[in-house]
Structure formats: C-alpha cells, structure tokens
PDB file of C-alpha atoms in Angstrom:
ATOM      1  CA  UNK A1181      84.064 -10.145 186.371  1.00  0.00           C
ATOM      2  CA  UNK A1182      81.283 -12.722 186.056  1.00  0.00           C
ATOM      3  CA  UNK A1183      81.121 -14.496 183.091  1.00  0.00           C
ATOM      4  CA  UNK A1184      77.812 -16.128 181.315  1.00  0.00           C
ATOM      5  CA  UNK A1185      78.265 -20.027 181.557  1.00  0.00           C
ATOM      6  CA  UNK A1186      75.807 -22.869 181.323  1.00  0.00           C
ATOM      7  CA  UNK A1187      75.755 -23.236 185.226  1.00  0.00           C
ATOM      8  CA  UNK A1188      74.625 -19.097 185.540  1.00  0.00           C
ATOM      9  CA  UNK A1189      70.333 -19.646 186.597  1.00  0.00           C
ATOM     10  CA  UNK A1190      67.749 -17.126 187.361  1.00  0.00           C
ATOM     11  CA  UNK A1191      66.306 -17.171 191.270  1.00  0.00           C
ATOM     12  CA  UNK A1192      64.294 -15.265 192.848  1.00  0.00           C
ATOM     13  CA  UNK A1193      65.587 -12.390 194.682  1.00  0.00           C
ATOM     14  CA  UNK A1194      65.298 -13.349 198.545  1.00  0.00           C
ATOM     15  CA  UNK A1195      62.973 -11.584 200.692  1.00  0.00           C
ATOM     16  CA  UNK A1196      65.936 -11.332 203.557  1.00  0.00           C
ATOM     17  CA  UNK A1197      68.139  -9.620 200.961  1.00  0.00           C
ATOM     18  CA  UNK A1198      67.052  -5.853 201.870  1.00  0.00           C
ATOM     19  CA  UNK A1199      69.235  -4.043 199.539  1.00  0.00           C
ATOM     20  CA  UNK A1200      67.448  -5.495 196.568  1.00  0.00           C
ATOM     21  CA  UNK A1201      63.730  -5.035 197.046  1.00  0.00           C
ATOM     22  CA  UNK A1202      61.275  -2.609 195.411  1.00  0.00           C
ATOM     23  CA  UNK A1203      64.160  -2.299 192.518  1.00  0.00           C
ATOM     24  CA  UNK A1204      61.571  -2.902 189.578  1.00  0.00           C
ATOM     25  CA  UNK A1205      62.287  -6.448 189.001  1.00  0.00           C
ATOM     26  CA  UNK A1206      62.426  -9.905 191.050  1.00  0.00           C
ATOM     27  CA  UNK A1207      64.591 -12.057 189.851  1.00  0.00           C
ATOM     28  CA  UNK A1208      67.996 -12.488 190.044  1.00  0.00           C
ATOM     29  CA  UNK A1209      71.116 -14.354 188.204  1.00  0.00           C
ATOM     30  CA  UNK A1210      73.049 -16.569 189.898  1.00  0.00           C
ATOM     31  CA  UNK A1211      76.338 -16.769 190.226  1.00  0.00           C
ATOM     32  CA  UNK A1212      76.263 -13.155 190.309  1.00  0.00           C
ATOM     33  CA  UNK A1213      79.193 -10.674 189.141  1.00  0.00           C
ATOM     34  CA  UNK A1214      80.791 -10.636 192.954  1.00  0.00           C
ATOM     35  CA  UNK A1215      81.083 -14.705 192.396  1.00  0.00           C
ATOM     36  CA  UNK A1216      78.672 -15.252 194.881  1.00  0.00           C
ATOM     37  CA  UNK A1217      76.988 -18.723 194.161  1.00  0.00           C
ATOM     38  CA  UNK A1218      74.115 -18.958 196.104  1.00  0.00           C
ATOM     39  CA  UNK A1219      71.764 -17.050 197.425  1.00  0.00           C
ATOM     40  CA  UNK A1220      71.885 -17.300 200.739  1.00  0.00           C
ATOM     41  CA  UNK A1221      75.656 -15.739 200.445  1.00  0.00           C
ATOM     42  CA  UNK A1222      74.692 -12.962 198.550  1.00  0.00           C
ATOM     43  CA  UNK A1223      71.892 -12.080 201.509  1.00  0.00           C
ATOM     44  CA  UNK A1224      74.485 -12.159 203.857  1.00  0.00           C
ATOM     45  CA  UNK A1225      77.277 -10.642 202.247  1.00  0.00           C
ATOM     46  CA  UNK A1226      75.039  -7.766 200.879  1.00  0.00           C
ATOM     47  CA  UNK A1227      73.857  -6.869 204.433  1.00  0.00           C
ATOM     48  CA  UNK A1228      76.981  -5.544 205.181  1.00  0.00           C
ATOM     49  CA  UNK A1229      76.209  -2.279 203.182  1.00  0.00           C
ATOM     50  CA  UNK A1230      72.942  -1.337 204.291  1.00  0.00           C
ATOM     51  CA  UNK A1231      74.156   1.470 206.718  1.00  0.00           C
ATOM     52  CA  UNK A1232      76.049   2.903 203.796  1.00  0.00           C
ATOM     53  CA  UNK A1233      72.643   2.972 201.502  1.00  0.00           C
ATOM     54  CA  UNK A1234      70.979   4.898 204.368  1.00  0.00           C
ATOM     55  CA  UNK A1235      72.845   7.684 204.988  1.00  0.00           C
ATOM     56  CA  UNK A1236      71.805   8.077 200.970  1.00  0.00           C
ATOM     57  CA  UNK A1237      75.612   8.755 200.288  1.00  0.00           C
ATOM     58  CA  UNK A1238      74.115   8.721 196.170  1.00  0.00           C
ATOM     59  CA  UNK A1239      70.858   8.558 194.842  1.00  0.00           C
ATOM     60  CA  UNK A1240      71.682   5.621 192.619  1.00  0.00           C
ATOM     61  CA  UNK A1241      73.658   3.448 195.500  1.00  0.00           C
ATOM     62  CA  UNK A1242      71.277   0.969 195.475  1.00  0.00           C
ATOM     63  CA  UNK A1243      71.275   0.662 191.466  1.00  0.00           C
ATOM     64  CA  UNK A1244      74.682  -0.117 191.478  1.00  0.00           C
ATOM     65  CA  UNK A1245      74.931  -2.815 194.369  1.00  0.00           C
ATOM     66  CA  UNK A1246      72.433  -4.652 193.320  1.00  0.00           C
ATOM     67  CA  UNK A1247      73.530  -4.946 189.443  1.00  0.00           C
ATOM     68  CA  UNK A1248      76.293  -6.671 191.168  1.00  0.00           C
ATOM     69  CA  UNK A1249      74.717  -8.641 194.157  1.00  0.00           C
ATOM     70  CA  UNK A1250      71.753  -9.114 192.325  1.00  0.00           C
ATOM     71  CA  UNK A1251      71.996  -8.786 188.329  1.00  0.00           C
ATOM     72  CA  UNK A1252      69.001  -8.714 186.324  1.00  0.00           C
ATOM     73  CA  UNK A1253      68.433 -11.795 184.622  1.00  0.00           C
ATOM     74  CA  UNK A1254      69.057 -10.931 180.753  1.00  0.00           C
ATOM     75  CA  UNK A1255      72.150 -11.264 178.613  1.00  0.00           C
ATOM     76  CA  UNK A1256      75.473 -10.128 180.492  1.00  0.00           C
ATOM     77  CA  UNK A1257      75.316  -6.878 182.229  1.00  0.00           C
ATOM     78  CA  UNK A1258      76.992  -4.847 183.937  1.00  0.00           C
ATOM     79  CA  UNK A1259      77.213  -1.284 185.692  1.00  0.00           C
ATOM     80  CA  UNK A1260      78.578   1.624 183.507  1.00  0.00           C
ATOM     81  CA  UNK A1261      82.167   2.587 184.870  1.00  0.00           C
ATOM     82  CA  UNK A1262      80.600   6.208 185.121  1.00  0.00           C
ATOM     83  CA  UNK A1263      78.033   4.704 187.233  1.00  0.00           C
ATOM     84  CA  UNK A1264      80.807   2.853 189.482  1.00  0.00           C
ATOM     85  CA  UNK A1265      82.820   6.714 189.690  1.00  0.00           C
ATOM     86  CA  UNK A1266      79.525   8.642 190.073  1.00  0.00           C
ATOM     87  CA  UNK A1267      78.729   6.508 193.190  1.00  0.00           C
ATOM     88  CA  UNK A1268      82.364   6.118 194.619  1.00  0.00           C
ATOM     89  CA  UNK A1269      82.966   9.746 194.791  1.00  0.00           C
ATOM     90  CA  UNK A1270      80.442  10.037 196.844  1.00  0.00           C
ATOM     91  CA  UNK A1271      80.474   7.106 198.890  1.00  0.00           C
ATOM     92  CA  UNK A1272      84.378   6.399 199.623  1.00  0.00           C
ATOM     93  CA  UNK A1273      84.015   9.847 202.343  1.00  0.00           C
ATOM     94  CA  UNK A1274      81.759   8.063 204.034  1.00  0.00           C
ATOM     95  CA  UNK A1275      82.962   4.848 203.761  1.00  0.00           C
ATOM     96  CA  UNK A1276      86.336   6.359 205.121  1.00  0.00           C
ATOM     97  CA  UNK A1277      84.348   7.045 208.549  1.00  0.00           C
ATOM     98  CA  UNK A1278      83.903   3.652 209.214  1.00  0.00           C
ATOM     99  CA  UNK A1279      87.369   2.981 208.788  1.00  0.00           C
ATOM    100  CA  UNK A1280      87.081   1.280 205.152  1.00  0.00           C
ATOM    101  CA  UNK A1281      88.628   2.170 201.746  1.00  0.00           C
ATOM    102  CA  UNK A1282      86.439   1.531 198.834  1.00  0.00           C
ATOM    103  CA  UNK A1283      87.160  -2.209 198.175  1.00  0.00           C
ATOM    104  CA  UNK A1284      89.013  -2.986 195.608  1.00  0.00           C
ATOM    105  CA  UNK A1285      86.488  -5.889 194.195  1.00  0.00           C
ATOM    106  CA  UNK A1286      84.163  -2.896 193.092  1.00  0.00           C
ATOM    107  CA  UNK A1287      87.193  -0.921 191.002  1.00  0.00           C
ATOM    108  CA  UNK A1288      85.967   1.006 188.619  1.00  0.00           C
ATOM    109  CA  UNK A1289      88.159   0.285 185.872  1.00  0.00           C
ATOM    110  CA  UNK A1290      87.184  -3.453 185.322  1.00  0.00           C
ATOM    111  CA  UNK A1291      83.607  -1.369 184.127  1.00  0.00           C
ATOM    112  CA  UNK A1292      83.194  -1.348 180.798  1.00  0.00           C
ATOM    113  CA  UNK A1293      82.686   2.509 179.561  1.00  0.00           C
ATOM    114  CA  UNK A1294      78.798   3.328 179.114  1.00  0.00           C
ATOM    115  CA  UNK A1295      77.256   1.943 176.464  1.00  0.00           C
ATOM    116  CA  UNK A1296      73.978   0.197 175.682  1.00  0.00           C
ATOM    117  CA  UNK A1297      74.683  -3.179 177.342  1.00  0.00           C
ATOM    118  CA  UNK A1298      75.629  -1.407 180.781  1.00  0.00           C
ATOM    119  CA  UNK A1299      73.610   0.176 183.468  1.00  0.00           C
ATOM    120  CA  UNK A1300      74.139   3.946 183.749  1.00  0.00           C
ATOM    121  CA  UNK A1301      72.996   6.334 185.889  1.00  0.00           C
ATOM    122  CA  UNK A1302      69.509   7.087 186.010  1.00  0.00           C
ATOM    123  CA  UNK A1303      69.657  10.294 188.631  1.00  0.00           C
ATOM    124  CA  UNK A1304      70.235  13.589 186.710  1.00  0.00           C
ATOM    125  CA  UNK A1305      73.269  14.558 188.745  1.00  0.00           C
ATOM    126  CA  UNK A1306      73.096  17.994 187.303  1.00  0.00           C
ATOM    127  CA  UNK A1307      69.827  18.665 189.384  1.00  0.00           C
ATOM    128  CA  UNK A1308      70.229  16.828 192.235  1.00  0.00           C
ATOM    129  CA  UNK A1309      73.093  19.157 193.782  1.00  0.00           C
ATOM    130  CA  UNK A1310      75.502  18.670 196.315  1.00  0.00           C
ATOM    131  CA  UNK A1311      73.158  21.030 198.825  1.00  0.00           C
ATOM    132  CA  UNK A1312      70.596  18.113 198.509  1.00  0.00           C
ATOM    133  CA  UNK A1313      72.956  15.336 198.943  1.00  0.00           C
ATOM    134  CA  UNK A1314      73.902  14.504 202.069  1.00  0.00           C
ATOM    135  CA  UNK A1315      77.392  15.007 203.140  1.00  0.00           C
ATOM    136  CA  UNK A1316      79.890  12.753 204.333  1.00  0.00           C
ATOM    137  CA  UNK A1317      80.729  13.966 208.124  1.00  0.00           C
ATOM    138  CA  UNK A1318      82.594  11.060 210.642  1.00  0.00           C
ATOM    139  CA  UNK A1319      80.992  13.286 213.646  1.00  0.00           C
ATOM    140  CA  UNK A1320      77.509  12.500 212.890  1.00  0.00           C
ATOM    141  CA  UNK A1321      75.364  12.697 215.875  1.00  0.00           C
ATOM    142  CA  UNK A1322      78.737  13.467 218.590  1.00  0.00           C
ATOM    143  CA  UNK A1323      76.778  13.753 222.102  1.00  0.00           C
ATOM    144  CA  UNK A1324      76.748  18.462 222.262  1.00  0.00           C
ATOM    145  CA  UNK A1325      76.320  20.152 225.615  1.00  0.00           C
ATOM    146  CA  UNK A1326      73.167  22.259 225.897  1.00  0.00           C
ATOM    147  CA  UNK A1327      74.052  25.726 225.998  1.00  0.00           C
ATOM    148  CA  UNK A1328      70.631  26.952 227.342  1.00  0.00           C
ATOM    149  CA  UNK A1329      67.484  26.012 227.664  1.00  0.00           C
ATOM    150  CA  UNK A1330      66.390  28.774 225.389  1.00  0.00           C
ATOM    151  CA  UNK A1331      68.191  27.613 223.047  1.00  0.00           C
ATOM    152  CA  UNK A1332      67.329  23.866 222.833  1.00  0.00           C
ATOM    153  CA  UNK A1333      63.741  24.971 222.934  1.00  0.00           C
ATOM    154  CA  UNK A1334      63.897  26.458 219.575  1.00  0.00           C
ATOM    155  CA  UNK A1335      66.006  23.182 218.514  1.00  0.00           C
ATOM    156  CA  UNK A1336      62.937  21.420 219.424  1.00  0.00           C
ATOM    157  CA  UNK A1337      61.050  23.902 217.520  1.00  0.00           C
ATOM    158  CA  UNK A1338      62.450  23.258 214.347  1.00  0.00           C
ATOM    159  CA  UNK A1339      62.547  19.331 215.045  1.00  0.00           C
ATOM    160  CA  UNK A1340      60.562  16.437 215.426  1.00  0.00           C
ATOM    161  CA  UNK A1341      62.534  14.532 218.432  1.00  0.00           C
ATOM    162  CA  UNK A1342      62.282  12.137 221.225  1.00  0.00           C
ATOM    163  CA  UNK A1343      63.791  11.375 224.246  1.00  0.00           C
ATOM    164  CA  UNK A1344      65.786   7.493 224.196  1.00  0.00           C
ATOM    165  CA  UNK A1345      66.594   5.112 226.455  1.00  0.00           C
ATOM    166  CA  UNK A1346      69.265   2.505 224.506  1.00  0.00           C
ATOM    167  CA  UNK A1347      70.217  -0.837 225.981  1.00  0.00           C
ATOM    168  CA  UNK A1348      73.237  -2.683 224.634  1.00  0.00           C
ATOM    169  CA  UNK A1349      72.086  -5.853 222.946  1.00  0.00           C
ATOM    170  CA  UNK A1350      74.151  -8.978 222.676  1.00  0.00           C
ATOM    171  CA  UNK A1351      76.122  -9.644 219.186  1.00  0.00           C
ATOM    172  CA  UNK A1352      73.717 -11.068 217.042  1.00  0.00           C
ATOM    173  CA  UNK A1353      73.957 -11.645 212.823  1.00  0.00           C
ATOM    174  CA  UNK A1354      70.780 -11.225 212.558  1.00  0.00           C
ATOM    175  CA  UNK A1355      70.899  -7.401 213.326  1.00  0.00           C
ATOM    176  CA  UNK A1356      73.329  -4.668 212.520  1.00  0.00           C
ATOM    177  CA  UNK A1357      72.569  -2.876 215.673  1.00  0.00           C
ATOM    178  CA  UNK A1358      74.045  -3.180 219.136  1.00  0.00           C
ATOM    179  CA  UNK A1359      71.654  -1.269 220.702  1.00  0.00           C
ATOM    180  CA  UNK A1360      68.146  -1.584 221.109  1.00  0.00           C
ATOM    181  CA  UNK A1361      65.315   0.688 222.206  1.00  0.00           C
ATOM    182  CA  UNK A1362      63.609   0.803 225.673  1.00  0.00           C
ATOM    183  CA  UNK A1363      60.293  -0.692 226.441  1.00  0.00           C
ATOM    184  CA  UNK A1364      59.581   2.694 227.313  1.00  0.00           C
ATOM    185  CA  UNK A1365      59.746   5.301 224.492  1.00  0.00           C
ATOM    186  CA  UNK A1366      59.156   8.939 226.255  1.00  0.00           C
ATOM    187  CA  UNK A1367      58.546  11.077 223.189  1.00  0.00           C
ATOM    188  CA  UNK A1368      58.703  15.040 223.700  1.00  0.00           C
ATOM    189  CA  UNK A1369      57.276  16.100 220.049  1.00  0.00           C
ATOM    190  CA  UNK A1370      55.667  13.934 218.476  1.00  0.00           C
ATOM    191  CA  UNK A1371      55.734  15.237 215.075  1.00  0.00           C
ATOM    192  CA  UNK A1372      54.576  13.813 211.515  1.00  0.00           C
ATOM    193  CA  UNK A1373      54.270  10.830 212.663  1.00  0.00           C
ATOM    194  CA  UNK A1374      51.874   8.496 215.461  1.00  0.00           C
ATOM    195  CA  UNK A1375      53.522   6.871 218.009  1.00  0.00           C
ATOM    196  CA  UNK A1376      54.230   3.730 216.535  1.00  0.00           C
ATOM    197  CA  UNK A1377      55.146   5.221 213.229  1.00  0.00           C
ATOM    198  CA  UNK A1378      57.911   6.797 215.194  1.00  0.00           C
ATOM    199  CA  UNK A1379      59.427   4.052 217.216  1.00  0.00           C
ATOM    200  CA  UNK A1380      59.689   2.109 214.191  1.00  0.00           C
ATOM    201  CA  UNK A1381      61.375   4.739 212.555  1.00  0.00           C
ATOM    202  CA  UNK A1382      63.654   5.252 215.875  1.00  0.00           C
ATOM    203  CA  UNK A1383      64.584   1.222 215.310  1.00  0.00           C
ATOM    204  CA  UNK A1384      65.045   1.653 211.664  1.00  0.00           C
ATOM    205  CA  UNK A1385      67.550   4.411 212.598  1.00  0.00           C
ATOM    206  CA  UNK A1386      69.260   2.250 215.233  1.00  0.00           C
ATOM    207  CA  UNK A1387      69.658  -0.856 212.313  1.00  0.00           C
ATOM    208  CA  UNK A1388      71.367   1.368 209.580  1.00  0.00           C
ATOM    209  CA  UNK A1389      72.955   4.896 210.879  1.00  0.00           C
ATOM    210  CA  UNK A1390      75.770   3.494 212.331  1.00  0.00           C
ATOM    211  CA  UNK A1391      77.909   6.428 212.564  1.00  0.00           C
ATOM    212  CA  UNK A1392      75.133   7.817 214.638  1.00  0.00           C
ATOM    213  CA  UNK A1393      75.076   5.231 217.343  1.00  0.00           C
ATOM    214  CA  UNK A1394      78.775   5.076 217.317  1.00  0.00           C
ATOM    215  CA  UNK A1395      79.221   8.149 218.089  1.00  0.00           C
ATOM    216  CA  UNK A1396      76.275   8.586 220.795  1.00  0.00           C
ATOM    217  CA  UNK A1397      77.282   5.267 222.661  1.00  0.00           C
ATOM    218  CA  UNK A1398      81.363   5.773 222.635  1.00  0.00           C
ATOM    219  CA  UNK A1399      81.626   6.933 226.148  1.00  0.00           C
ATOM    220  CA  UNK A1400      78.498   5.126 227.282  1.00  0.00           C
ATOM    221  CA  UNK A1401      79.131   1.574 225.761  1.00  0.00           C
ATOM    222  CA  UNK A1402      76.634  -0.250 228.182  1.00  0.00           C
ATOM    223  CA  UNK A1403      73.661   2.134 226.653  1.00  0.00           C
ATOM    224  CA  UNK A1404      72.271   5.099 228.238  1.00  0.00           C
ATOM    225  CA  UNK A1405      69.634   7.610 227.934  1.00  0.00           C
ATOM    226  CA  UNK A1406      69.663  10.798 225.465  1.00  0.00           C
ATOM    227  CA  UNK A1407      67.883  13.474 223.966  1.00  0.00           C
ATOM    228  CA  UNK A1408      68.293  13.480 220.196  1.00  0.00           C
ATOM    229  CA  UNK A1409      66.717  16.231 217.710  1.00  0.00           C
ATOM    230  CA  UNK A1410      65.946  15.444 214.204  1.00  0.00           C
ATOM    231  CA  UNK A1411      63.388  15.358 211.097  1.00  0.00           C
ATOM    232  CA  UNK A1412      61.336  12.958 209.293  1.00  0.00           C
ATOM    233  CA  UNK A1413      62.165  12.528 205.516  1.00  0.00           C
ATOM    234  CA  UNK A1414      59.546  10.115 204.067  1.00  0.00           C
ATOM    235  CA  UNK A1415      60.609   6.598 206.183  1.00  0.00           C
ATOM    236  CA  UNK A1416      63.832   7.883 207.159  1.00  0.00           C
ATOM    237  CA  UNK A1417      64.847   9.514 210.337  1.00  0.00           C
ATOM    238  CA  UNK A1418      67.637  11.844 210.041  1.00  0.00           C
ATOM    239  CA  UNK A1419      69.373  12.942 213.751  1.00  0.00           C
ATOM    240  CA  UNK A1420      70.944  15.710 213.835  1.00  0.00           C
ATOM    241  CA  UNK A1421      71.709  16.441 217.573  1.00  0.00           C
ATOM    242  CA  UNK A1422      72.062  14.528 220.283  1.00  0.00           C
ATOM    243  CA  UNK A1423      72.845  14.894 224.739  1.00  0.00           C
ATOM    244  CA  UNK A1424      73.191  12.658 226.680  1.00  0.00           C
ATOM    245  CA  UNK A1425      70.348  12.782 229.448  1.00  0.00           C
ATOM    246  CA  UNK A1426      71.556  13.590 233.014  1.00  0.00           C
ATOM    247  CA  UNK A1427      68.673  14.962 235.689  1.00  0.00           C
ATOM    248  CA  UNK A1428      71.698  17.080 236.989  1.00  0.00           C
ATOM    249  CA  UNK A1429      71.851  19.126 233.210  1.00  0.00           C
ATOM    250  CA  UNK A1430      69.874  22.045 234.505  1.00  0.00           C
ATOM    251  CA  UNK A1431      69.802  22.999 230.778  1.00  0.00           C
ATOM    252  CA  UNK A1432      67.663  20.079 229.535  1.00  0.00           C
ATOM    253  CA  UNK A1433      65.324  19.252 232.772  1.00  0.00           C
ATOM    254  CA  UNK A1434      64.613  23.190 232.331  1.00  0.00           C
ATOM    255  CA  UNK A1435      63.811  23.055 228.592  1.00  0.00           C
ATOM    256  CA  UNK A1436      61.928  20.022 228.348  1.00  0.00           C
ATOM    257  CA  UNK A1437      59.909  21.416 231.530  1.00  0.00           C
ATOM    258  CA  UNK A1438      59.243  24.210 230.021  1.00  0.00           C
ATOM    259  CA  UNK A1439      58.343  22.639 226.351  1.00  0.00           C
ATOM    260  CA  UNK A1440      54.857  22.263 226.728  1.00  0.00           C
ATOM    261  CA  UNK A1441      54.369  25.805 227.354  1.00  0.00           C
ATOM    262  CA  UNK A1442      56.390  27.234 224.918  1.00  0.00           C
ATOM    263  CA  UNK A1443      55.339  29.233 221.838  1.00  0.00           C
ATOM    264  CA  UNK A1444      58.090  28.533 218.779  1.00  0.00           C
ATOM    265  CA  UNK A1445      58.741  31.603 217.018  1.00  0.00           C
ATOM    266  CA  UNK A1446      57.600  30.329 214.022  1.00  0.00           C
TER     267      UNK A1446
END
C-alpha cells in the first residue's frame, strides 16, 4: 500500500480521468495507493475499468476505484476491506466474462478492517437487493432469432429501441470502442428521449458495454446492421435484445412494417 511521504502532493483530479468525476471532491493525492505517480498514468490506467463501472456491477464501484486511483487528499486513507469484499463479490462474475480474475493488486486483505480512518460503504446493501442489481451474465446482448413478428412487436412495445448500423473503427487509445455508429441512425421508437439524446446514449453504450458489442459483432467482425431492444435508465442505455438485420428475415421486415400501425396491449 501507499505510504504518506514528503514527495505525496495534492493535484487536481484530471478532466480525462472519467471514473473520478462528480465524486464530491476535486482533488487528488499523488502518488496514489496503486503507485501511480503522475497523473497522466492514473488517467490512463483507470480507463481500463470504465466498462466494468457501467454495467453498475455495485452501487459503490466507483467509491472504491477512485479511493485508490484517486485518494482524497487528507491524512492516509484507505478503502474498508468490507468495502473491497462488498464490491468484489459482485464484480469478479463479471469481470470473469471478460476473461479476467479480480487482480490481485486490489486484494482485499491488505484493507485494513472498517474503522474511522477507512472508507466504507455508503449503499445500504440491505435495501438495494440483488433483484435491483444487475446480474453478471457473459451472454449479454447474444444476436436471438425472431420468432414472429407478433412477437417482436410487443418486444418493441415494452422497449424503447432503434435500429443500428455499426462500422468497425480502427484501434485507437483514445476510445474503448471498436465500433462506431452510422451517419445514419434509423430509429423505430423513439422513446424518452429526442433524437440526439438517443444517439448519444447509443455511443455511450458502444464506449462502455463491452460485453454487449462483443457479443453482437462476433460473427460479424467488420460491423453490420441490427435491431436491438432496450430501456432508458436515467443516462444509461441498457440492451437487452438484439438481431442481426437481414431484408430476407421475413420476421423483422414484417414487424417493423407493421409497427407503426400497431396498438401495444398496454
């Protein structure tokens, strides 16, 4: 673990360092307890677990991370080893579908147990139940045939989708996405939200649900065009179907004809 020295400063927490912002305060110790020295390494090395954050594996993810990539700038401190458990439990699973054990600079162990000068949990984990938290699934968003059209109709009914065209985008490390959206963005339902609300929700998406895109794009690794279902949830979009879009799928061409006409049950 990090320990306080008379080269340890206070910086302010990058604006490129996503993970950390809006956390309720804006500056930062450096070195920090992952031995990052500067800045611009703990940007970049922090990156690397924004697509875990979104698929909200914990409601206090973010807390944790950034006590380590970011400490708050007072007297040593560091997260609770409850804290570290709470959010490995339910993390690791999804973790695991990327291919990636929980790393073993973040053991839990090295944590000293809660106390005053440690950062504990803040979410009441007795009320926020496992039917609200998201699970951990490693099929996320696997391309489904379309049974019938009557059927996908009332999946749109109970929606708010689009229709995508993705294009495969050259490795940059700028971006964590390897696709991109279409100039064209040929939305079905339109929803909550106004058109330009919704593409840059769609290209939020893209950014941080990797398991999504992995498992759309795995037989069509050049990009392609698909249907995909899903729901707003304040600035996230969640997916939770997806088909790839062929003129010849009678099924689809049928229901999304036929969607403007349609009455939803409910």
């Amino acid at each position: 673990l990090w320990e306080p020295s008379s080269s340890s400063r206070c910086v302010s927490i990058p604006s490129g360092m996503a993970l950390c912002q809006n956390i309720g305060y804006n500056t930062m110790r450096m070195p920090n307890l992952l031995g990052h020295e500067t800045p611009a390494e703990a940007v970049q090395q922090s990156a690397s677990w924004l697509p875990l954050l979104a698929r909200e594996c914990h409601p206090d993810a973010r807390i944790f991370l950034c006590s380590l990539f970011a400490p708050i700038c007072l007297d040593f401190i560091s997260p609770c080893r409850s804290l570290c458990e709470s959010v490995q439990d339910s993390c690791a699973p999804i973790m695991s579908c990327y291919g990636y054990p929980w790393p073993e600079i973040l053991r839990c162990d090295q944590y000293p147990a809660d106390h005053l000068m440690c950062i504990s949990s803040i979410t009441n984990t007795t009320a926020d139940t496992a039917g609200r938290r998201p699970q951990a699934s490693c099929r996320d968003c696997e391309l489904e045939e379309a049974s019938s059209s009557n059927d996908l109709l009332e999946t749109f009914c109970r929606s708010d989708f689009v229709k995508l065209r993705l294009t495969r985008l050259k490795y940059s490390p700028v971006s964590l996405s390897l696709f991109s959206l279409a100039s064209k963005l040929d939305v079905l339902k339109q929803g909550p939200l106004l058109g330009g609300q919704l593409r840059s929700r769609i290209e939020l998406w893209l950014e941080r649900d990797a398991t999504c895109v992995r498992n759309m794009t795995r037989q069509h690794p050049r990009g392609g065009t698909f249907l995909v279902t899903g729901t707003v949830h304040g600035e996230r979009l969640v997916v939770n179907k997806a088909f790839t879009w062929q003129k010849q799928d009678k099924n689809l061409t049928a229901a999304a004809r036929k969607w403007k006409q349609y009455r939803c049950r409910n």
